[in-house]
mmCIF file of C-alpha atoms in Angstrom:
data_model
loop_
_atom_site.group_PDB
_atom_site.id
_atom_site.type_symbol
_atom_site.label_atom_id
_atom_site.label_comp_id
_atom_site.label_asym_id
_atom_site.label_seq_id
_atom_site.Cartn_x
_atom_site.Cartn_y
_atom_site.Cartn_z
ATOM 1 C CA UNK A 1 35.234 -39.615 54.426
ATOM 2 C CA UNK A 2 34.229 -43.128 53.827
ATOM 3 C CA UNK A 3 33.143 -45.339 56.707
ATOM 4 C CA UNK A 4 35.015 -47.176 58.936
ATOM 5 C CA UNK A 5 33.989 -50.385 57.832
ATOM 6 C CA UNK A 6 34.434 -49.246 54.040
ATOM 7 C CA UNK A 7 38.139 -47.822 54.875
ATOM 8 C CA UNK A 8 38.622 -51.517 55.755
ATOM 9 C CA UNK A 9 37.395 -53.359 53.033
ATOM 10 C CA UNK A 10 39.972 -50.510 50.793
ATOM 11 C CA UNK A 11 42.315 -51.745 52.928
ATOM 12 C CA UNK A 12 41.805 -55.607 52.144
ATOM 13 C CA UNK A 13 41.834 -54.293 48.199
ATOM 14 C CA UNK A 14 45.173 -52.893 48.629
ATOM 15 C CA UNK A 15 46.648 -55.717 50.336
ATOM 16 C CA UNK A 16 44.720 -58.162 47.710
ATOM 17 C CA UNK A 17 46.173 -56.065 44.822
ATOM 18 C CA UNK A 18 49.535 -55.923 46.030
ATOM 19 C CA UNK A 19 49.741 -59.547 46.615
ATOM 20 C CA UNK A 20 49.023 -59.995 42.995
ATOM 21 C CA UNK A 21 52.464 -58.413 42.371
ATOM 22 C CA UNK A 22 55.367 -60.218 42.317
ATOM 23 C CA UNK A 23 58.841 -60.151 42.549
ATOM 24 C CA UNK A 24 60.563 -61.251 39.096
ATOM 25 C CA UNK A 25 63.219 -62.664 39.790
ATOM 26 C CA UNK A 26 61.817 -64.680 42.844
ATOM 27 C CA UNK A 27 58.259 -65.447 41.700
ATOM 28 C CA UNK A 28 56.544 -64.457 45.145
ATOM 29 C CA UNK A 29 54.653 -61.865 45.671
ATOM 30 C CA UNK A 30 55.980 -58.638 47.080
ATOM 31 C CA UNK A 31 53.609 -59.066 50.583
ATOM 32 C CA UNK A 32 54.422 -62.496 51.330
ATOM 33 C CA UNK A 33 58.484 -61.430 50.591
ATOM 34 C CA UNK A 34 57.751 -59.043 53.391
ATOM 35 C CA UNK A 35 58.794 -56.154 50.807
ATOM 36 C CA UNK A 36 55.779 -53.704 52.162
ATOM 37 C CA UNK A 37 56.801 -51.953 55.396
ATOM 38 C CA UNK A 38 53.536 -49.428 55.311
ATOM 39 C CA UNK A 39 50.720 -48.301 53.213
ATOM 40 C CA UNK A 40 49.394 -45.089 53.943
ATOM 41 C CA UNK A 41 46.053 -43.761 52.035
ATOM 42 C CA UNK A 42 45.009 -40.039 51.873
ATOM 43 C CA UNK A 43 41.222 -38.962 52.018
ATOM 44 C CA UNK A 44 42.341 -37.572 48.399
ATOM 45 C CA UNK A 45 42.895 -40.874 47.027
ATOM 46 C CA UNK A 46 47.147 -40.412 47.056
ATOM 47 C CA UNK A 47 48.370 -43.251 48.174
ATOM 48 C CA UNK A 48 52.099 -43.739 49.324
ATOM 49 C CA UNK A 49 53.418 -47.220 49.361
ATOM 50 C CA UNK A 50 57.332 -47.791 51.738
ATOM 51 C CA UNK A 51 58.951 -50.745 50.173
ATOM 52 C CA UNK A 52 61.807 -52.394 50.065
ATOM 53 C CA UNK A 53 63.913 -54.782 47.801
ATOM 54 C CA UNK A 54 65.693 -57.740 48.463
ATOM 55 C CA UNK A 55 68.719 -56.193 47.843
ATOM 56 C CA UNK A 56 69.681 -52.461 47.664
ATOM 57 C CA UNK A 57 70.393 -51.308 43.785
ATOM 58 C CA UNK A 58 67.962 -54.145 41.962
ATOM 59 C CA UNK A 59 67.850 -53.415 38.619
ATOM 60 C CA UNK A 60 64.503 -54.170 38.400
ATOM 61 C CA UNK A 61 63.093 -51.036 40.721
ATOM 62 C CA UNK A 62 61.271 -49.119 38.258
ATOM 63 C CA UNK A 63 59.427 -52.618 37.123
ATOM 64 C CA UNK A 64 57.727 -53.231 40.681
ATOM 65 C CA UNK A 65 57.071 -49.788 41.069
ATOM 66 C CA UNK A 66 55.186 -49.746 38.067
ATOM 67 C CA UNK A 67 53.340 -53.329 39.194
ATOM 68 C CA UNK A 68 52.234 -51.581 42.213
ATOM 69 C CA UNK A 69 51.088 -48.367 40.477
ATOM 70 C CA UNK A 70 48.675 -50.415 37.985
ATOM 71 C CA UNK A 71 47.776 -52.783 41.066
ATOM 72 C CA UNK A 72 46.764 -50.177 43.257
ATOM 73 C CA UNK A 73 45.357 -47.467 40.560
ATOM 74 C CA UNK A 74 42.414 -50.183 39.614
ATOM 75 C CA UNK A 75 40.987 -49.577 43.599
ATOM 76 C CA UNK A 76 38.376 -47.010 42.617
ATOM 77 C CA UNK A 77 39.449 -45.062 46.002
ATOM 78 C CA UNK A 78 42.840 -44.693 44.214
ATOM 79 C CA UNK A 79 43.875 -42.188 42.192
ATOM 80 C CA UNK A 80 47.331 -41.574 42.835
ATOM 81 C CA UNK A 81 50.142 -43.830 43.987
ATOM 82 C CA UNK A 82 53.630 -43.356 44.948
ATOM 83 C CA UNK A 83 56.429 -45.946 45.926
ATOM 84 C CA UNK A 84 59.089 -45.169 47.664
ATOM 85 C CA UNK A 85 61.770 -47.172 48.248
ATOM 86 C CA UNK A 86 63.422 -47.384 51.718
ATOM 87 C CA UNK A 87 66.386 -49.365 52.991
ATOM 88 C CA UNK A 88 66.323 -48.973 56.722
ATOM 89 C CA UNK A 89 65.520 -51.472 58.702
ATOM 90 C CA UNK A 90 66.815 -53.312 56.022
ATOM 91 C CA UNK A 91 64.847 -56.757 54.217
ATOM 92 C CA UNK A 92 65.416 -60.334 55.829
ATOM 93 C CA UNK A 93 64.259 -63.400 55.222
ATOM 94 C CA UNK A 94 62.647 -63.105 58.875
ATOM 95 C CA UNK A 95 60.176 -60.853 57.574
ATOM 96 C CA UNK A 96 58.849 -63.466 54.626
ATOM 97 C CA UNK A 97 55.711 -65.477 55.281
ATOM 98 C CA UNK A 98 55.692 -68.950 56.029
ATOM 99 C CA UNK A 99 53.802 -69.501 52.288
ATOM 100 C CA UNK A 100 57.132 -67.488 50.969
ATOM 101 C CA UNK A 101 59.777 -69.444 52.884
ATOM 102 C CA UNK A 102 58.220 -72.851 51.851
ATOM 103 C CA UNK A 103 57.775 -71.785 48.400
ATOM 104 C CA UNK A 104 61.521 -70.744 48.492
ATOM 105 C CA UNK A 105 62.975 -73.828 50.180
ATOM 106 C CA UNK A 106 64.071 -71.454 53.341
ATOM 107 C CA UNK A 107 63.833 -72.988 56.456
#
């Protein structure tokens, strides 16, 4: 098992790597959109993303699940990933970051 310290710095990779990911149709990143309710990462390397969407049936699912896979699968830690999509509590604008709301106009 890695060290503390190191477990941390994996964790700042994952959230830099998943900020690098953005939503398509909004242009914001899927962290800032408040889209990421929990990360979890096994000793293994398996890796299980809980996300959400802006709104339920998106056509665009499989696309952001793939972003995150690539994102997350160049952390050398990483070597599987798995998003699952989850709908309860369900997305808000509350949970956007100030950087998202400004970029969006939403006050």
């Amino acid at each position: 098992m890695a060290e503390r310290r190191e477990l941390e710095l994996i964790k700042n990779d994952i959230l830099d790597n998943l900020e690098q990911v953005d939503d398509p149709e909004l242009g914001i990143d899927i962290v800032n959109l408040g889209l990421v309710y929990q990360v979890d990462l096994k000793e293994s390397g398996y890796c299980l993303v809980q996300m959400t969407l802006t709104t339920m049936g998106c056509p665009l699912t499989h696309v952001i699940a793939n972003s995150v896979e690539e994102a997350l699968l160049k952390i050398p830690e990483i070597d599987e990933v798995k998003v699952e999509f989850i709908w309860e509590p369900a997305w808000s604008i509350d949970r956007m970051s100030r950087y998202a709301k400004l970029a969006l106009g939403v006050h």
